[in-house]
């Protein structure tokens, strides 16, 4: 109990305030009060005087009476009268603390044997109510640690942590009644697999972390926060178990002697990919991409016609958009098709003999089994006639 008072002309006006109980659930205190007037001397008494009064707690009037109401009071020497009493519910701050303002007064005629008008204002500290803690959690990759941070209003509190991922209907306990304020949390492998199954086509999932605060065995309530768990691309990327690559053009294979050697512009690259998705993802036909020399194919197997590069890039992307790559190289013969131009003219304006001059370029080198060779042939016909046989032009 706390007593607040003011004295005037031999009288003391006092307000007694008692915090009778607190509510952890509602974060409030119940207070009782009584407003009294006491005579402090033998010559201080009066009879049949109209008195008004007012009592305010936490900025609100909780009891009052107007002097004009005409209710009269008597007080004997050294006597005490009670004007009013009652209870009030006072809300606390969010952290459970509270300093309550208070004010009280009386209104009466002022003569030599009365106190006349009196007033007082002040404040009273109430008990700090234990409050449920707040919680936050750092984003993390599935399988790595997230830090759960608990902001508590008492070092004596313990906390039970739970989580529920998007798509789940119930919470799973992380830890029961921990005293830690910074808790490292990593999903078990079974829990990871459950989350992966919830997001076969998404790279992340939203998770709600719930924190229940305990004061001993009494629960003070729960607070929650959201965090994001993401797929680790290094852990969950697809697995390419095998790749088959070879030249499927029998003509170029005959020249090179190996289906692992490519001839630029002539070889047809056959490929076949064996791959599997991980962490609950999947692969479809569009998951595959093979590129070589500016040409691209999208299937798990197929043929790229007329490749012009020995660098082959293979990418397999799962249903979450997580890729894995398999680079490969093959020897490329830098073959280029031959080119030729011809100049044909009479030796003289009236000559019946034509002179033909041929020029051009050819790739000179070995394919591996066969060295490239060239043969230049020509044939002719009169206008309106038919072509004769081919004639080989001797090499210069």
mmCIF file of C-alpha atoms in Angstrom:
data_model
loop_
_atom_site.group_PDB
_atom_site.id
_atom_site.type_symbol
_atom_site.label_atom_id
_atom_site.label_comp_id
_atom_site.label_asym_id
_atom_site.label_seq_id
_atom_site.Cartn_x
_atom_site.Cartn_y
_atom_site.Cartn_z
ATOM 1 C CA UNK A 1 0.000 0.000 0.000
ATOM 2 C CA UNK A 2 1.160 3.546 -0.788
ATOM 3 C CA UNK A 3 -0.234 6.726 0.753
ATOM 4 C CA UNK A 4 -0.134 10.099 -0.975
ATOM 5 C CA UNK A 5 -1.199 13.179 0.989
ATOM 6 C CA UNK A 6 -1.319 16.967 1.229
ATOM 7 C CA UNK A 7 -1.980 19.116 4.338
ATOM 8 C CA UNK A 8 -3.748 22.475 4.712
ATOM 9 C CA UNK A 9 -5.152 24.411 7.689
ATOM 10 C CA UNK A 10 -4.790 21.478 10.085
ATOM 11 C CA UNK A 11 -6.292 18.830 7.781
ATOM 12 C CA UNK A 12 -4.649 16.056 5.739
ATOM 13 C CA UNK A 13 -6.177 14.870 2.468
ATOM 14 C CA UNK A 14 -4.830 11.406 1.611
ATOM 15 C CA UNK A 15 -5.192 8.791 -1.116
ATOM 16 C CA UNK A 16 -4.272 5.229 -0.220
ATOM 17 C CA UNK A 17 -3.454 3.044 -3.271
ATOM 18 C CA UNK A 18 -2.787 -0.701 -3.198
ATOM 19 C CA UNK A 19 -1.777 -2.903 -6.116
ATOM 20 C CA UNK A 20 -3.878 -5.947 -5.274
ATOM 21 C CA UNK A 21 -3.076 -8.244 -8.242
ATOM 22 C CA UNK A 22 -1.546 -8.473 -11.721
ATOM 23 C CA UNK A 23 -2.644 -10.290 -14.871
ATOM 24 C CA UNK A 24 0.175 -11.773 -16.955
ATOM 25 C CA UNK A 25 -2.263 -12.670 -19.726
ATOM 26 C CA UNK A 26 -3.725 -9.150 -19.993
ATOM 27 C CA UNK A 27 -0.611 -7.206 -18.924
ATOM 28 C CA UNK A 28 -2.644 -5.239 -16.338
ATOM 29 C CA UNK A 29 -2.685 -4.483 -12.620
ATOM 30 C CA UNK A 30 -5.752 -4.220 -10.381
ATOM 31 C CA UNK A 31 -5.406 -1.387 -7.847
ATOM 32 C CA UNK A 32 -7.680 -0.356 -4.975
ATOM 33 C CA UNK A 33 -7.922 3.184 -3.620
ATOM 34 C CA UNK A 34 -9.539 5.199 -0.825
ATOM 35 C CA UNK A 35 -9.748 9.005 -0.482
ATOM 36 C CA UNK A 36 -9.849 10.310 3.138
ATOM 37 C CA UNK A 37 -9.752 13.598 5.048
ATOM 38 C CA UNK A 38 -8.279 13.686 8.599
ATOM 39 C CA UNK A 39 -8.438 16.406 11.273
ATOM 40 C CA UNK A 40 -5.055 16.993 12.897
ATOM 41 C CA UNK A 41 -6.061 19.344 15.749
ATOM 42 C CA UNK A 42 -8.672 19.690 18.489
ATOM 43 C CA UNK A 43 -10.100 22.839 16.945
ATOM 44 C CA UNK A 44 -10.408 21.418 13.487
ATOM 45 C CA UNK A 45 -13.917 20.065 12.938
ATOM 46 C CA UNK A 46 -17.023 20.999 11.019
ATOM 47 C CA UNK A 47 -20.597 19.885 10.422
ATOM 48 C CA UNK A 48 -22.884 19.802 7.417
ATOM 49 C CA UNK A 49 -20.517 21.085 4.751
ATOM 50 C CA UNK A 50 -21.074 20.244 1.067
ATOM 51 C CA UNK A 51 -17.891 18.777 -0.416
ATOM 52 C CA UNK A 52 -16.992 17.728 -3.954
ATOM 53 C CA UNK A 53 -14.100 15.387 -4.753
ATOM 54 C CA UNK A 54 -12.234 13.748 -7.653
ATOM 55 C CA UNK A 55 -9.787 10.833 -7.965
ATOM 56 C CA UNK A 56 -7.821 10.181 -11.184
ATOM 57 C CA UNK A 57 -5.631 7.154 -11.875
ATOM 58 C CA UNK A 58 -3.508 6.717 -15.000
ATOM 59 C CA UNK A 59 -4.965 9.918 -16.457
ATOM 60 C CA UNK A 60 -8.606 8.871 -16.089
ATOM 61 C CA UNK A 61 -11.149 9.931 -13.456
ATOM 62 C CA UNK A 62 -12.150 6.817 -11.538
ATOM 63 C CA UNK A 63 -14.404 8.483 -8.942
ATOM 64 C CA UNK A 64 -15.828 11.982 -8.498
ATOM 65 C CA UNK A 65 -18.617 14.069 -7.009
ATOM 66 C CA UNK A 66 -19.611 17.662 -7.615
ATOM 67 C CA UNK A 67 -19.836 20.067 -4.692
ATOM 68 C CA UNK A 68 -23.044 21.327 -6.227
ATOM 69 C CA UNK A 69 -24.577 17.931 -5.561
ATOM 70 C CA UNK A 70 -25.045 19.235 -2.000
ATOM 71 C CA UNK A 71 -23.937 16.086 -0.191
ATOM 72 C CA UNK A 72 -22.828 17.258 3.288
ATOM 73 C CA UNK A 73 -20.129 15.876 5.556
ATOM 74 C CA UNK A 74 -19.252 16.119 9.270
ATOM 75 C CA UNK A 75 -15.799 15.608 10.813
ATOM 76 C CA UNK A 76 -14.875 15.469 14.481
ATOM 77 C CA UNK A 77 -11.629 16.727 15.973
ATOM 78 C CA UNK A 78 -8.881 14.231 15.160
ATOM 79 C CA UNK A 79 -11.482 12.371 13.133
ATOM 80 C CA UNK A 80 -11.317 10.898 9.610
ATOM 81 C CA UNK A 81 -13.925 10.718 6.881
ATOM 82 C CA UNK A 82 -13.790 8.605 3.718
ATOM 83 C CA UNK A 83 -15.090 10.236 0.561
ATOM 84 C CA UNK A 84 -14.803 7.287 -1.790
ATOM 85 C CA UNK A 85 -13.074 3.957 -2.459
ATOM 86 C CA UNK A 86 -12.950 1.454 -5.282
ATOM 87 C CA UNK A 87 -10.790 -0.463 -7.749
ATOM 88 C CA UNK A 88 -9.339 0.260 -11.198
ATOM 89 C CA UNK A 89 -7.608 -1.856 -13.860
ATOM 90 C CA UNK A 90 -4.364 -0.287 -15.087
ATOM 91 C CA UNK A 91 -2.765 -1.420 -18.409
ATOM 92 C CA UNK A 92 1.026 -1.796 -18.483
ATOM 93 C CA UNK A 93 3.598 -0.983 -21.140
ATOM 94 C CA UNK A 94 4.463 -3.659 -23.688
ATOM 95 C CA UNK A 95 7.526 -4.674 -21.663
ATOM 96 C CA UNK A 96 5.394 -5.119 -18.527
ATOM 97 C CA UNK A 97 6.608 -1.995 -16.726
ATOM 98 C CA UNK A 98 4.267 0.745 -15.522
ATOM 99 C CA UNK A 99 4.431 4.033 -13.614
ATOM 100 C CA UNK A 100 0.873 5.172 -12.947
ATOM 101 C CA UNK A 101 -0.011 8.851 -12.675
ATOM 102 C CA UNK A 102 -2.474 9.862 -9.942
ATOM 103 C CA UNK A 103 -4.301 12.979 -8.841
ATOM 104 C CA UNK A 104 -6.959 13.771 -6.236
ATOM 105 C CA UNK A 105 -8.728 16.860 -4.845
ATOM 106 C CA UNK A 106 -11.635 18.168 -2.757
ATOM 107 C CA UNK A 107 -13.782 21.239 -3.337
ATOM 108 C CA UNK A 108 -15.384 22.946 -0.284
ATOM 109 C CA UNK A 109 -15.909 26.366 1.234
ATOM 110 C CA UNK A 110 -12.834 27.824 2.891
ATOM 111 C CA UNK A 111 -13.198 29.183 6.428
ATOM 112 C CA UNK A 112 -10.938 29.170 9.483
ATOM 113 C CA UNK A 113 -12.009 25.721 10.643
ATOM 114 C CA UNK A 114 -12.171 23.923 7.226
ATOM 115 C CA UNK A 115 -9.348 22.841 4.902
ATOM 116 C CA UNK A 116 -10.944 24.552 1.906
ATOM 117 C CA UNK A 117 -10.014 23.315 -1.607
ATOM 118 C CA UNK A 118 -7.100 20.841 -1.660
ATOM 119 C CA UNK A 119 -5.357 18.938 -4.459
ATOM 120 C CA UNK A 120 -2.402 16.653 -5.121
ATOM 121 C CA UNK A 121 -0.767 15.004 -8.148
ATOM 122 C CA UNK A 122 2.031 12.455 -8.405
ATOM 123 C CA UNK A 123 2.859 8.970 -9.626
ATOM 124 C CA UNK A 124 3.223 5.408 -8.405
ATOM 125 C CA UNK A 125 5.405 2.598 -9.767
ATOM 126 C CA UNK A 126 3.540 -0.644 -10.222
ATOM 127 C CA UNK A 127 5.015 -4.141 -10.428
ATOM 128 C CA UNK A 128 6.732 -5.156 -13.660
ATOM 129 C CA UNK A 129 4.658 -7.948 -15.211
ATOM 130 C CA UNK A 130 6.526 -10.823 -16.860
ATOM 131 C CA UNK A 131 5.953 -10.626 -20.613
ATOM 132 C CA UNK A 132 6.210 -13.151 -23.430
ATOM 133 C CA UNK A 133 9.438 -12.868 -25.374
ATOM 134 C CA UNK A 134 9.862 -11.832 -28.994
ATOM 135 C CA UNK A 135 11.725 -13.903 -31.566
ATOM 136 C CA UNK A 136 13.575 -13.474 -34.863
ATOM 137 C CA UNK A 137 15.362 -15.944 -37.128
ATOM 138 C CA UNK A 138 17.969 -15.509 -39.850
ATOM 139 C CA UNK A 139 17.357 -16.826 -43.361
ATOM 140 C CA UNK A 140 19.434 -19.876 -44.270
ATOM 141 C CA UNK A 141 19.903 -22.641 -46.784
ATOM 142 C CA UNK A 142 18.195 -25.923 -46.054
ATOM 143 C CA UNK A 143 20.712 -28.026 -44.183
ATOM 144 C CA UNK A 144 22.736 -25.119 -42.797
ATOM 145 C CA UNK A 145 22.253 -23.362 -39.465
ATOM 146 C CA UNK A 146 19.820 -20.520 -38.881
ATOM 147 C CA UNK A 147 20.249 -18.390 -35.759
ATOM 148 C CA UNK A 148 17.070 -17.939 -33.717
ATOM 149 C CA UNK A 149 17.328 -14.856 -31.495
ATOM 150 C CA UNK A 150 15.077 -14.527 -28.447
ATOM 151 C CA UNK A 151 14.485 -11.126 -26.806
ATOM 152 C CA UNK A 152 13.337 -11.878 -23.260
ATOM 153 C CA UNK A 153 12.075 -9.626 -20.464
ATOM 154 C CA UNK A 154 13.561 -11.850 -17.752
ATOM 155 C CA UNK A 155 16.696 -13.966 -17.462
ATOM 156 C CA UNK A 156 14.613 -16.556 -15.600
ATOM 157 C CA UNK A 157 12.366 -17.285 -18.581
ATOM 158 C CA UNK A 158 12.790 -20.386 -20.714
ATOM 159 C CA UNK A 159 11.464 -20.873 -24.227
ATOM 160 C CA UNK A 160 10.107 -23.648 -26.380
ATOM 161 C CA UNK A 161 10.774 -23.154 -30.092
ATOM 162 C CA UNK A 162 8.707 -24.713 -32.857
ATOM 163 C CA UNK A 163 8.508 -24.325 -36.637
ATOM 164 C CA UNK A 164 5.885 -24.756 -39.350
ATOM 165 C CA UNK A 165 6.675 -24.482 -43.053
ATOM 166 C CA UNK A 166 4.272 -23.177 -45.671
ATOM 167 C CA UNK A 167 1.965 -26.043 -46.576
ATOM 168 C CA UNK A 168 2.218 -27.709 -43.161
ATOM 169 C CA UNK A 169 -0.718 -27.706 -40.733
ATOM 170 C CA UNK A 170 1.081 -28.359 -37.455
ATOM 171 C CA UNK A 171 4.227 -27.245 -35.659
ATOM 172 C CA UNK A 172 7.338 -29.343 -35.081
ATOM 173 C CA UNK A 173 9.285 -28.772 -31.862
ATOM 174 C CA UNK A 174 12.828 -27.475 -32.302
ATOM 175 C CA UNK A 175 13.789 -27.358 -28.603
ATOM 176 C CA UNK A 176 11.857 -27.397 -25.312
ATOM 177 C CA UNK A 177 12.380 -24.821 -22.552
ATOM 178 C CA UNK A 178 15.825 -23.675 -23.600
ATOM 179 C CA UNK A 179 17.561 -20.980 -21.577
ATOM 180 C CA UNK A 180 19.605 -19.842 -24.584
ATOM 181 C CA UNK A 181 18.860 -16.457 -26.110
ATOM 182 C CA UNK A 182 20.665 -17.251 -29.362
ATOM 183 C CA UNK A 183 19.825 -20.734 -30.592
ATOM 184 C CA UNK A 184 21.521 -22.330 -33.646
ATOM 185 C CA UNK A 185 18.988 -24.425 -35.535
ATOM 186 C CA UNK A 186 19.635 -26.949 -38.293
ATOM 187 C CA UNK A 187 16.987 -29.252 -39.756
ATOM 188 C CA UNK A 188 17.535 -32.985 -39.436
ATOM 189 C CA UNK A 189 17.913 -34.903 -42.689
ATOM 190 C CA UNK A 190 14.369 -36.241 -42.368
ATOM 191 C CA UNK A 191 13.047 -32.702 -41.826
ATOM 192 C CA UNK A 192 15.035 -31.489 -44.838
ATOM 193 C CA UNK A 193 13.484 -34.185 -47.010
ATOM 194 C CA UNK A 194 10.012 -33.161 -45.837
ATOM 195 C CA UNK A 195 10.639 -29.541 -46.811
ATOM 196 C CA UNK A 196 12.105 -30.533 -50.181
ATOM 197 C CA UNK A 197 8.934 -32.485 -50.918
ATOM 198 C CA UNK A 198 6.872 -29.339 -50.266
ATOM 199 C CA UNK A 199 8.774 -27.320 -52.908
ATOM 200 C CA UNK A 200 9.508 -29.559 -55.909
ATOM 201 C CA UNK A 201 9.286 -26.554 -58.235
ATOM 202 C CA UNK A 202 10.477 -23.701 -55.988
ATOM 203 C CA UNK A 203 13.957 -22.781 -54.743
ATOM 204 C CA UNK A 204 12.818 -21.597 -51.287
ATOM 205 C CA UNK A 205 10.081 -21.918 -48.678
ATOM 206 C CA UNK A 206 8.711 -19.616 -45.967
ATOM 207 C CA UNK A 207 8.930 -20.976 -42.438
ATOM 208 C CA UNK A 208 7.169 -19.650 -39.329
ATOM 209 C CA UNK A 209 9.181 -19.936 -36.106
ATOM 210 C CA UNK A 210 7.089 -19.888 -32.913
ATOM 211 C CA UNK A 211 8.499 -19.042 -29.478
ATOM 212 C CA UNK A 212 6.536 -19.953 -26.338
ATOM 213 C CA UNK A 213 7.724 -18.215 -23.147
ATOM 214 C CA UNK A 214 7.658 -19.966 -19.780
ATOM 215 C CA UNK A 215 7.970 -18.438 -16.322
ATOM 216 C CA UNK A 216 8.718 -21.654 -14.477
ATOM 217 C CA UNK A 217 5.926 -23.969 -15.565
ATOM 218 C CA UNK A 218 3.574 -21.127 -16.481
ATOM 219 C CA UNK A 219 3.212 -20.265 -20.162
ATOM 220 C CA UNK A 220 3.244 -16.524 -20.818
ATOM 221 C CA UNK A 221 2.124 -16.906 -24.445
ATOM 222 C CA UNK A 222 3.684 -17.169 -27.893
ATOM 223 C CA UNK A 223 5.246 -14.878 -30.463
ATOM 224 C CA UNK A 224 6.223 -15.815 -34.015
ATOM 225 C CA UNK A 225 8.418 -14.651 -36.860
ATOM 226 C CA UNK A 226 8.942 -15.656 -40.482
ATOM 227 C CA UNK A 227 12.150 -16.683 -42.183
ATOM 228 C CA UNK A 228 13.129 -18.169 -45.550
ATOM 229 C CA UNK A 229 14.884 -21.482 -46.103
ATOM 230 C CA UNK A 230 16.452 -21.873 -49.552
ATOM 231 C CA UNK A 231 17.716 -24.806 -51.554
ATOM 232 C CA UNK A 232 21.521 -25.039 -51.584
ATOM 233 C CA UNK A 233 22.400 -25.301 -55.295
ATOM 234 C CA UNK A 234 25.705 -27.043 -54.549
ATOM 235 C CA UNK A 235 23.922 -29.759 -52.588
ATOM 236 C CA UNK A 236 20.776 -30.084 -54.694
ATOM 237 C CA UNK A 237 21.978 -29.624 -58.265
ATOM 238 C CA UNK A 238 21.143 -32.517 -60.619
ATOM 239 C CA UNK A 239 23.574 -35.414 -60.946
ATOM 240 C CA UNK A 240 24.885 -36.242 -64.417
ATOM 241 C CA UNK A 241 26.017 -39.838 -64.117
ATOM 242 C CA UNK A 242 27.101 -40.418 -67.720
ATOM 243 C CA UNK A 243 27.354 -38.719 -71.098
ATOM 244 C CA UNK A 244 27.821 -40.438 -74.450
ATOM 245 C CA UNK A 245 29.290 -38.368 -77.313
ATOM 246 C CA UNK A 246 30.388 -39.522 -80.749
ATOM 247 C CA UNK A 247 30.406 -38.664 -84.446
ATOM 248 C CA UNK A 248 27.502 -40.484 -86.074
ATOM 249 C CA UNK A 249 28.496 -39.586 -89.667
ATOM 250 C CA UNK A 250 30.045 -42.761 -91.075
ATOM 251 C CA UNK A 251 31.783 -40.830 -93.883
ATOM 252 C CA UNK A 252 33.750 -38.582 -91.551
ATOM 253 C CA UNK A 253 34.468 -41.457 -89.171
ATOM 254 C CA UNK A 254 36.035 -43.288 -92.127
ATOM 255 C CA UNK A 255 38.278 -40.278 -92.749
ATOM 256 C CA UNK A 256 39.337 -39.759 -89.124
ATOM 257 C CA UNK A 257 39.416 -43.386 -88.043
ATOM 258 C CA UNK A 258 37.638 -42.502 -84.769
ATOM 259 C CA UNK A 259 34.119 -41.492 -83.842
ATOM 260 C CA UNK A 260 35.635 -39.315 -81.099
ATOM 261 C CA UNK A 261 37.226 -36.941 -83.631
ATOM 262 C CA UNK A 262 35.040 -34.330 -85.295
ATOM 263 C CA UNK A 263 35.390 -32.761 -88.723
ATOM 264 C CA UNK A 264 34.261 -29.163 -88.803
ATOM 265 C CA UNK A 265 30.960 -28.694 -90.630
ATOM 266 C CA UNK A 266 30.761 -32.373 -91.596
ATOM 267 C CA UNK A 267 30.483 -34.424 -88.421
ATOM 268 C CA UNK A 268 27.115 -35.108 -86.788
ATOM 269 C CA UNK A 269 27.455 -35.133 -83.013
ATOM 270 C CA UNK A 270 25.312 -37.754 -81.295
ATOM 271 C CA UNK A 271 24.802 -37.289 -77.543
ATOM 272 C CA UNK A 272 23.000 -39.143 -74.785
ATOM 273 C CA UNK A 273 22.766 -37.927 -71.175
ATOM 274 C CA UNK A 274 21.924 -39.965 -68.088
ATOM 275 C CA UNK A 275 20.989 -37.652 -65.206
ATOM 276 C CA UNK A 276 18.863 -37.540 -62.075
ATOM 277 C CA UNK A 277 17.373 -34.755 -59.935
ATOM 278 C CA UNK A 278 18.072 -34.359 -56.220
ATOM 279 C CA UNK A 279 16.375 -32.972 -53.087
ATOM 280 C CA UNK A 280 12.850 -33.696 -54.271
ATOM 281 C CA UNK A 281 13.144 -31.904 -57.614
ATOM 282 C CA UNK A 282 12.448 -33.489 -61.020
ATOM 283 C CA UNK A 283 13.709 -33.481 -64.603
ATOM 284 C CA UNK A 284 11.639 -33.081 -67.757
ATOM 285 C CA UNK A 285 12.455 -33.087 -71.424
ATOM 286 C CA UNK A 286 13.148 -29.367 -71.326
ATOM 287 C CA UNK A 287 15.674 -29.846 -68.513
ATOM 288 C CA UNK A 288 18.446 -30.676 -70.995
ATOM 289 C CA UNK A 289 20.518 -28.310 -73.114
ATOM 290 C CA UNK A 290 23.470 -29.244 -75.324
ATOM 291 C CA UNK A 291 25.342 -26.622 -77.321
ATOM 292 C CA UNK A 292 28.214 -26.963 -79.735
ATOM 293 C CA UNK A 293 29.536 -24.330 -82.121
ATOM 294 C CA UNK A 294 26.445 -22.142 -81.970
ATOM 295 C CA UNK A 295 24.040 -25.032 -82.413
ATOM 296 C CA UNK A 296 21.767 -26.157 -79.581
ATOM 297 C CA UNK A 297 19.653 -29.210 -78.785
ATOM 298 C CA UNK A 298 17.165 -29.655 -75.926
ATOM 299 C CA UNK A 299 16.529 -33.291 -75.112
ATOM 300 C CA UNK A 300 18.223 -36.033 -73.130
ATOM 301 C CA UNK A 301 19.549 -37.507 -76.388
ATOM 302 C CA UNK A 302 19.780 -36.465 -80.006
ATOM 303 C CA UNK A 303 22.068 -35.430 -82.837
ATOM 304 C CA UNK A 304 23.513 -32.043 -83.752
ATOM 305 C CA UNK A 305 24.151 -31.885 -87.489
ATOM 306 C CA UNK A 306 27.306 -30.335 -88.913
ATOM 307 C CA UNK A 307 29.099 -29.245 -85.748
ATOM 308 C CA UNK A 308 31.807 -26.619 -86.097
ATOM 309 C CA UNK A 309 33.406 -26.738 -82.652
ATOM 310 C CA UNK A 310 35.136 -29.276 -80.453
ATOM 311 C CA UNK A 311 33.800 -27.598 -77.301
ATOM 312 C CA UNK A 312 30.559 -29.153 -76.070
ATOM 313 C CA UNK A 313 28.565 -27.637 -73.217
ATOM 314 C CA UNK A 314 25.972 -29.798 -71.481
ATOM 315 C CA UNK A 315 23.596 -28.314 -68.885
ATOM 316 C CA UNK A 316 20.895 -30.134 -66.968
ATOM 317 C CA UNK A 317 18.463 -27.903 -65.020
ATOM 318 C CA UNK A 318 15.978 -29.299 -62.511
ATOM 319 C CA UNK A 319 12.384 -28.222 -61.849
ATOM 320 C CA UNK A 320 13.572 -25.582 -59.343
ATOM 321 C CA UNK A 321 15.864 -23.952 -61.892
ATOM 322 C CA UNK A 322 19.055 -25.336 -60.301
ATOM 323 C CA UNK A 323 21.595 -26.263 -63.028
ATOM 324 C CA UNK A 324 24.607 -28.531 -63.268
ATOM 325 C CA UNK A 325 27.104 -28.538 -66.122
ATOM 326 C CA UNK A 326 29.224 -31.122 -67.909
ATOM 327 C CA UNK A 327 31.789 -29.537 -70.231
ATOM 328 C CA UNK A 328 33.445 -31.790 -72.793
ATOM 329 C CA UNK A 329 35.942 -31.389 -75.617
ATOM 330 C CA UNK A 330 36.711 -33.413 -78.699
ATOM 331 C CA UNK A 331 39.480 -33.053 -81.277
ATOM 332 C CA UNK A 332 38.186 -30.943 -84.175
ATOM 333 C CA UNK A 333 39.664 -31.203 -87.651
ATOM 334 C CA UNK A 334 39.498 -27.613 -88.990
ATOM 335 C CA UNK A 335 38.235 -28.697 -92.358
ATOM 336 C CA UNK A 336 36.761 -26.163 -94.772
ATOM 337 C CA UNK A 337 35.018 -27.019 -98.085
ATOM 338 C CA UNK A 338 36.979 -26.283 -101.258
ATOM 339 C CA UNK A 339 36.252 -23.226 -103.393
ATOM 340 C CA UNK A 340 36.928 -22.793 -107.115
ATOM 341 C CA UNK A 341 36.533 -20.222 -109.836
ATOM 342 C CA UNK A 342 37.099 -20.642 -113.634
ATOM 343 C CA UNK A 343 38.089 -18.260 -116.405
ATOM 344 C CA UNK A 344 37.390 -19.502 -119.963
ATOM 345 C CA UNK A 345 38.326 -17.542 -123.099
ATOM 346 C CA UNK A 346 39.255 -18.023 -126.813
ATOM 347 C CA UNK A 347 42.920 -17.816 -127.665
ATOM 348 C CA UNK A 348 41.937 -15.326 -130.398
ATOM 349 C CA UNK A 349 38.633 -13.876 -131.548
ATOM 350 C CA UNK A 350 38.331 -16.387 -134.363
ATOM 351 C CA UNK A 351 40.084 -19.326 -132.726
ATOM 352 C CA UNK A 352 38.243 -22.570 -132.239
ATOM 353 C CA UNK A 353 40.354 -23.300 -129.144
ATOM 354 C CA UNK A 354 39.356 -22.266 -125.601
ATOM 355 C CA UNK A 355 41.713 -21.727 -122.721
ATOM 356 C CA UNK A 356 40.374 -22.498 -119.254
ATOM 357 C CA UNK A 357 42.111 -21.322 -116.088
ATOM 358 C CA UNK A 358 41.019 -22.665 -112.689
ATOM 359 C CA UNK A 359 41.853 -21.233 -109.255
ATOM 360 C CA UNK A 360 40.592 -21.822 -105.718
ATOM 361 C CA UNK A 361 41.322 -22.949 -102.169
ATOM 362 C CA UNK A 362 41.295 -26.267 -100.405
ATOM 363 C CA UNK A 363 42.084 -27.507 -96.914
ATOM 364 C CA UNK A 364 45.425 -29.281 -96.889
ATOM 365 C CA UNK A 365 45.981 -31.726 -94.103
ATOM 366 C CA UNK A 366 45.255 -35.169 -92.741
ATOM 367 C CA UNK A 367 41.930 -36.248 -91.281
ATOM 368 C CA UNK A 368 43.763 -38.923 -89.361
ATOM 369 C CA UNK A 369 43.288 -41.988 -91.490
ATOM 370 C CA UNK A 370 43.152 -40.180 -94.795
ATOM 371 C CA UNK A 371 45.072 -37.160 -96.077
ATOM 372 C CA UNK A 372 42.867 -34.689 -97.845
ATOM 373 C CA UNK A 373 43.257 -34.670 -101.630
ATOM 374 C CA UNK A 374 41.543 -32.743 -104.384
ATOM 375 C CA UNK A 375 40.634 -33.511 -107.972
ATOM 376 C CA UNK A 376 39.566 -30.755 -110.421
ATOM 377 C CA UNK A 377 37.388 -31.885 -113.339
ATOM 378 C CA UNK A 378 35.597 -30.102 -116.081
ATOM 379 C CA UNK A 379 33.179 -30.888 -118.918
ATOM 380 C CA UNK A 380 31.597 -28.799 -121.618
ATOM 381 C CA UNK A 381 28.758 -28.653 -124.081
ATOM 382 C CA UNK A 382 27.648 -26.541 -126.971
ATOM 383 C CA UNK A 383 24.618 -24.367 -126.479
ATOM 384 C CA UNK A 384 21.612 -26.578 -126.823
ATOM 385 C CA UNK A 385 23.770 -29.718 -126.713
ATOM 386 C CA UNK A 386 24.622 -32.184 -123.936
ATOM 387 C CA UNK A 387 27.616 -32.363 -121.656
ATOM 388 C CA UNK A 388 30.469 -34.668 -122.519
ATOM 389 C CA UNK A 389 32.548 -36.703 -120.073
ATOM 390 C CA UNK A 390 34.483 -35.222 -117.186
ATOM 391 C CA UNK A 391 38.105 -34.420 -117.836
ATOM 392 C CA UNK A 392 40.615 -34.276 -114.955
ATOM 393 C CA UNK A 393 42.727 -31.135 -114.820
ATOM 394 C CA UNK A 394 46.333 -31.926 -113.961
ATOM 395 C CA UNK A 395 47.433 -30.257 -110.717
ATOM 396 C CA UNK A 396 49.888 -27.426 -111.131
#
